[in-house]
């Protein structure tokens, strides 16, 4: 019998009625002849509420205690879901992350899974139970509770699927799958049927919130097939797997946006060796994540350095940059919180030149100014004014024919030379 892991996010288990509905879905899947493991998030906005309580007490609560607090959210859901399955006449058993053998490193609030010792879950399946595992939480080898970062239940689900050798990891959510753009800001966005790990990684890294980035990394590293689908319908969603010839060959898979970052600029730093090392070394020591970086052309022996960072790291970033400004004798620093990053993702751009040119032309025609630009081999990202996100996303969605699912058009022979953006 195939093992199927089904993960349900916060909105899918947001009320007791919805928990009863999830129980029915799990029972039905079991009755179709599968061995079922459920991985669940905290109900509704519980994690946000717990966070708000902690922040009402302290601006920077100890991270170990934060994990102790946040892990309670998922524990409520696993118990209620097990009860819901019992109430419908079937057998289920709930496990915390620790009980399910999910071992992580000790980096509290963003721990990494090191190992899944799935024996206890496997034994429950052998006995015919539906096994229910708390998402988002793990245990260090020293016995401390950790959490895996926001959205971490996705990673729990994929890790459990890998540990059990499951046939598929189904991620149930409140949307129908992965879309060519966020349907809330682009009504013409289209559901993608299949997407490669590579593209999904870039989409998740640039703002497609449907899957936690680490879950996609974990799935790619362990070959776990993910099926993202709606918990409110039986429609097939989006399959995330290794690229193969059967996939649609769109040049661009999607356009993503992200308003969760801020831009920090340090002005008039001396233009000499070691300056960038000093700035970013200090930020790394203080655990500040940095995304895009640009350094201006030097004038009069000084230059400006700008970078983007998640707003949630801003308290630490400001402190670190204030110190570095002092140490380097830079003129000043500033923080801009009203920026957005808009990205185009598609494996086809490796072999199709002109994508960057069309992207910049489209944004120019829409009167969108580009503040920063960065690229990977299958992604181009631009930082723009947050107020123009919707305009930018719609214009790009249109220009690249994403609503129609335009497939790759072979152009000139130079199109296969590769590398060109
Ligand atoms: N409850 C956690 C969060 O809200 C983990 C998850 O839902 O995946 O981020
Ligand atoms: Mg989620």
CSV table of N, CA, C and O in Angstrom, one decimal, residues 170-230:
chain,number,residue,atom,x,y,z
A,170,UNK,N,1.3,15.6,-0.5
A,170,UNK,CA,0.2,16.5,-0.9
A,170,UNK,C,0.1,17.6,0.0
A,170,UNK,O,0.0,17.4,1.2
A,171,UNK,N,0.2,18.9,-0.5
A,171,UNK,CA,0.2,20.1,0.3
A,171,UNK,C,-1.2,20.7,0.1
A,171,UNK,O,-1.4,21.2,-1.0
A,172,UNK,N,-2.1,20.6,1.0
A,172,UNK,CA,-3.4,21.1,0.9
A,172,UNK,C,-3.4,22.6,1.4
A,172,UNK,O,-2.9,22.8,2.5
A,173,UNK,N,-4.0,23.5,0.6
A,173,UNK,CA,-4.0,24.9,0.9
A,173,UNK,C,-5.2,25.6,0.5
A,173,UNK,O,-6.2,24.9,0.1
A,174,UNK,N,-5.3,26.9,0.7
A,174,UNK,CA,-6.5,27.6,0.3
A,174,UNK,C,-6.5,28.1,-1.1
A,174,UNK,O,-7.4,28.9,-1.5
A,175,UNK,N,-5.5,27.8,-1.9
A,175,UNK,CA,-5.6,28.1,-3.3
A,175,UNK,C,-5.5,26.8,-4.1
A,175,UNK,O,-5.2,25.7,-3.6
A,176,UNK,N,-5.8,26.9,-5.4
A,176,UNK,CA,-5.9,25.7,-6.2
A,176,UNK,C,-4.5,25.1,-6.6
A,176,UNK,O,-4.5,24.0,-7.2
A,177,UNK,N,-3.4,25.8,-6.4
A,177,UNK,CA,-2.1,25.3,-6.8
A,177,UNK,C,-1.2,26.5,-6.9
A,177,UNK,O,-1.4,27.5,-6.3
A,178,UNK,N,-0.1,26.3,-7.7
A,178,UNK,CA,0.9,27.3,-7.9
A,178,UNK,C,0.4,28.1,-9.2
A,178,UNK,O,0.1,27.5,-10.2
A,179,UNK,N,0.4,29.4,-9.1
A,179,UNK,CA,-0.1,30.2,-10.2
A,179,UNK,C,1.0,31.0,-10.9
A,179,UNK,O,2.0,31.2,-10.3
A,180,UNK,N,0.6,31.5,-12.1
A,180,UNK,CA,1.6,32.2,-12.9
A,180,UNK,C,1.9,33.6,-12.3
A,180,UNK,O,2.8,34.3,-12.7
A,181,UNK,N,1.0,34.1,-11.4
A,181,UNK,CA,1.2,35.3,-10.6
A,181,UNK,C,0.2,35.2,-9.4
A,181,UNK,O,-0.6,34.2,-9.4
A,182,UNK,N,0.3,36.0,-8.4
A,182,UNK,CA,-0.6,36.0,-7.3
A,182,UNK,C,-2.0,36.4,-7.8
A,182,UNK,O,-2.2,37.5,-8.2
A,183,UNK,N,-2.9,35.4,-7.7
A,183,UNK,CA,-4.3,35.7,-8.3
A,183,UNK,C,-5.0,36.9,-7.6
A,183,UNK,O,-5.9,37.5,-8.1
A,184,UNK,N,-4.5,37.2,-6.4
A,184,UNK,CA,-5.2,38.3,-5.7
A,184,UNK,C,-4.8,39.7,-6.3
A,184,UNK,O,-5.5,40.6,-6.2
A,185,UNK,N,-3.6,39.7,-7.0
A,185,UNK,CA,-3.3,41.0,-7.7
A,185,UNK,C,-3.4,40.9,-9.2
A,185,UNK,O,-3.4,41.9,-9.9
A,186,UNK,N,-3.4,39.7,-9.7
A,186,UNK,CA,-3.5,39.5,-11.2
A,186,UNK,C,-4.6,38.5,-11.4
A,186,UNK,O,-4.4,37.3,-11.4
A,187,UNK,N,-5.8,39.0,-11.7
A,187,UNK,CA,-7.0,38.1,-11.9
A,187,UNK,C,-6.8,37.1,-13.1
A,187,UNK,O,-7.5,36.1,-13.1
A,188,UNK,N,-5.9,37.5,-14.0
A,188,UNK,CA,-5.8,36.6,-15.2
A,188,UNK,C,-4.8,35.5,-14.9
A,188,UNK,O,-4.4,34.7,-15.8
A,189,UNK,N,-4.2,35.4,-13.7
A,189,UNK,CA,-3.2,34.4,-13.4
A,189,UNK,C,-3.8,33.0,-13.6
A,189,UNK,O,-5.0,32.7,-13.4
A,190,UNK,N,-2.9,32.1,-14.1
A,190,UNK,CA,-3.4,30.7,-14.5
A,190,UNK,C,-2.7,29.7,-13.6
A,190,UNK,O,-1.5,29.9,-13.2
A,191,UNK,N,-3.4,28.6,-13.3
A,191,UNK,CA,-2.8,27.6,-12.5
A,191,UNK,C,-1.7,26.8,-13.4
A,191,UNK,O,-2.0,26.5,-14.5
A,192,UNK,N,-0.6,26.5,-12.8
A,192,UNK,CA,0.5,25.8,-13.5
A,192,UNK,C,0.2,24.3,-13.2
A,192,UNK,O,0.1,23.9,-12.0
A,193,UNK,N,0.2,23.4,-14.2
A,193,UNK,CA,0.0,22.0,-14.0
A,193,UNK,C,1.2,21.3,-13.4
A,193,UNK,O,1.1,20.5,-12.4
A,194,UNK,N,2.4,21.5,-14.0
A,194,UNK,CA,3.6,20.9,-13.4
A,194,UNK,C,4.7,21.9,-13.5
A,194,UNK,O,4.8,22.7,-14.4
A,195,UNK,N,5.6,21.9,-12.6
A,195,UNK,CA,6.7,22.8,-12.5
A,195,UNK,C,7.9,22.1,-12.0
A,195,UNK,O,7.8,21.2,-11.1
A,196,UNK,N,9.1,22.5,-12.4
A,196,UNK,CA,10.3,21.8,-12.0
A,196,UNK,C,10.8,22.3,-10.6
A,196,UNK,O,10.4,23.4,-10.2
A,197,UNK,N,11.5,21.5,-9.9
A,197,UNK,CA,12.1,22.0,-8.6
A,197,UNK,C,12.8,23.3,-8.7
A,197,UNK,O,12.7,24.2,-7.9
A,198,UNK,N,13.6,23.3,-9.8
A,198,UNK,CA,14.5,24.5,-10.0
A,198,UNK,C,13.6,25.8,-10.1
A,198,UNK,O,13.9,26.8,-9.5
A,199,UNK,N,12.6,25.7,-10.9
A,199,UNK,CA,11.7,26.9,-11.1
A,199,UNK,C,10.9,27.2,-9.8
A,199,UNK,O,10.8,28.4,-9.4
A,200,UNK,N,10.5,26.1,-9.2
A,200,UNK,CA,9.7,26.3,-7.9
A,200,UNK,C,10.6,27.0,-6.8
A,200,UNK,O,10.1,27.8,-6.1
A,201,UNK,N,11.8,26.6,-6.8
A,201,UNK,CA,12.7,27.2,-5.8
A,201,UNK,C,12.8,28.7,-6.0
A,201,UNK,O,12.8,29.5,-5.1
A,202,UNK,N,13.0,29.1,-7.3
A,202,UNK,CA,13.1,30.5,-7.6
A,202,UNK,C,11.8,31.2,-7.3
A,202,UNK,O,11.8,32.3,-6.7
A,203,UNK,N,10.7,30.6,-7.6
A,203,UNK,CA,9.4,31.2,-7.3
A,203,UNK,C,9.2,31.4,-5.8
A,203,UNK,O,8.8,32.4,-5.3
A,204,UNK,N,9.5,30.3,-5.0
A,204,UNK,CA,9.4,30.4,-3.6
A,204,UNK,C,10.3,31.4,-3.0
A,204,UNK,O,10.0,32.1,-2.0
A,205,UNK,N,11.5,31.5,-3.6
A,205,UNK,CA,12.5,32.4,-3.0
A,205,UNK,C,12.2,33.9,-3.3
A,205,UNK,O,12.7,34.8,-2.7
A,206,UNK,N,11.3,34.1,-4.3
A,206,UNK,CA,11.0,35.5,-4.7
A,206,UNK,C,9.6,35.9,-4.4
A,206,UNK,O,9.1,36.9,-4.9
A,207,UNK,N,8.9,35.2,-3.5
A,207,UNK,CA,7.6,35.7,-3.0
A,207,UNK,C,6.4,34.8,-3.3
A,207,UNK,O,5.3,35.1,-2.7
A,208,UNK,N,6.5,33.7,-4.0
A,208,UNK,CA,5.3,32.8,-4.2
A,208,UNK,C,5.2,32.1,-2.8
A,208,UNK,O,5.9,31.2,-2.5
A,209,UNK,N,4.2,32.5,-2.0
A,209,UNK,CA,4.1,32.0,-0.7
A,209,UNK,C,3.5,30.6,-0.5
A,209,UNK,O,3.4,30.2,0.6
A,210,UNK,N,3.2,30.0,-1.6
A,210,UNK,CA,2.4,28.8,-1.5
A,210,UNK,C,3.2,27.6,-0.9
A,210,UNK,O,2.7,26.8,-0.2
A,211,UNK,N,4.5,27.6,-1.1
A,211,UNK,CA,5.4,26.6,-0.4
A,211,UNK,C,6.6,27.2,0.3
A,211,UNK,O,7.2,28.2,-0.3
A,212,UNK,N,6.9,26.7,1.4
A,212,UNK,CA,8.1,27.3,2.1
A,212,UNK,C,9.3,26.9,1.2
A,212,UNK,O,9.5,25.7,0.8
A,213,UNK,N,10.3,27.8,1.1
A,213,UNK,CA,11.4,27.6,0.2
A,213,UNK,C,12.2,26.3,0.6
A,213,UNK,O,12.5,25.5,-0.2
A,214,UNK,N,12.4,26.1,1.9
A,214,UNK,CA,13.1,25.0,2.4
A,214,UNK,C,12.5,23.6,2.0
A,214,UNK,O,13.1,22.6,1.9
A,215,UNK,N,11.1,23.7,2.0
A,215,UNK,CA,10.4,22.4,1.6
A,215,UNK,C,10.8,22.0,0.2
A,215,UNK,O,10.9,20.8,-0.1
A,216,UNK,N,10.9,23.0,-0.7
A,216,UNK,CA,11.3,22.7,-2.1
A,216,UNK,C,12.7,22.2,-2.2
A,216,UNK,O,13.0,21.3,-2.9
A,217,UNK,N,13.6,22.8,-1.4
A,217,UNK,CA,15.0,22.4,-1.4
A,217,UNK,C,15.1,20.9,-0.9
A,217,UNK,O,15.7,20.1,-1.5
A,218,UNK,N,14.3,20.6,0.2
A,218,UNK,CA,14.3,19.3,0.7
A,218,UNK,C,13.8,18.3,-0.3
A,218,UNK,O,14.3,17.2,-0.5
A,219,UNK,N,12.7,18.7,-0.9
A,219,UNK,CA,12.1,17.8,-1.9
A,219,UNK,C,13.0,17.5,-3.1
A,219,UNK,O,13.2,16.4,-3.5
A,220,UNK,N,13.7,18.5,-3.5
A,220,UNK,CA,14.6,18.3,-4.6
A,220,UNK,C,15.8,17.4,-4.2
A,220,UNK,O,16.1,16.5,-4.9
A,221,UNK,N,16.3,17.7,-3.0
A,221,UNK,CA,17.5,16.9,-2.5
A,221,UNK,C,17.1,15.4,-2.3
A,221,UNK,O,17.9,14.5,-2.4
A,222,UNK,N,15.8,15.1,-2.0
A,222,UNK,CA,15.4,13.8,-1.7
A,222,UNK,C,14.5,13.2,-2.7
A,222,UNK,O,13.9,12.1,-2.5
A,223,UNK,N,14.2,13.9,-3.8
A,223,UNK,CA,13.3,13.4,-4.9
A,223,UNK,C,11.9,13.2,-4.5
A,223,UNK,O,11.2,12.3,-4.9
A,224,UNK,N,11.4,14.0,-3.6
A,224,UNK,CA,10.0,13.9,-3.1
A,224,UNK,C,9.1,14.6,-4.1
A,224,UNK,O,9.3,15.8,-4.3
A,225,UNK,N,8.1,14.0,-4.7
A,225,UNK,CA,7.1,14.7,-5.5
A,225,UNK,C,6.1,15.4,-4.7
A,225,UNK,O,5.5,14.8,-3.8
A,226,UNK,N,5.9,16.7,-4.9
A,226,UNK,CA,5.0,17.5,-4.2
A,226,UNK,C,3.7,17.7,-5.1
A,226,UNK,O,3.9,18.0,-6.3
A,227,UNK,N,2.6,17.6,-4.5
A,227,UNK,CA,1.3,18.0,-5.2
A,227,UNK,C,0.7,19.1,-4.4
A,227,UNK,O,0.2,18.9,-3.3
A,228,UNK,N,0.7,20.3,-4.9
A,228,UNK,CA,0.0,21.5,-4.2
A,228,UNK,C,-1.4,21.5,-4.6
A,228,UNK,O,-1.6,21.7,-5.8
A,229,UNK,N,-2.4,21.5,-3.7
A,229,UNK,CA,-3.8,21.4,-4.2
A,229,UNK,C,-4.7,22.0,-3.1
A,229,UNK,O,-4.3,22.3,-2.0
A,230,UNK,N,-5.9,22.3,-3.6
A,230,UNK,CA,-6.9,22.9,-2.7
A,230,UNK,C,-7.5,22.0,-1.7
A,230,UNK,O,-7.9,20.9,-2.0
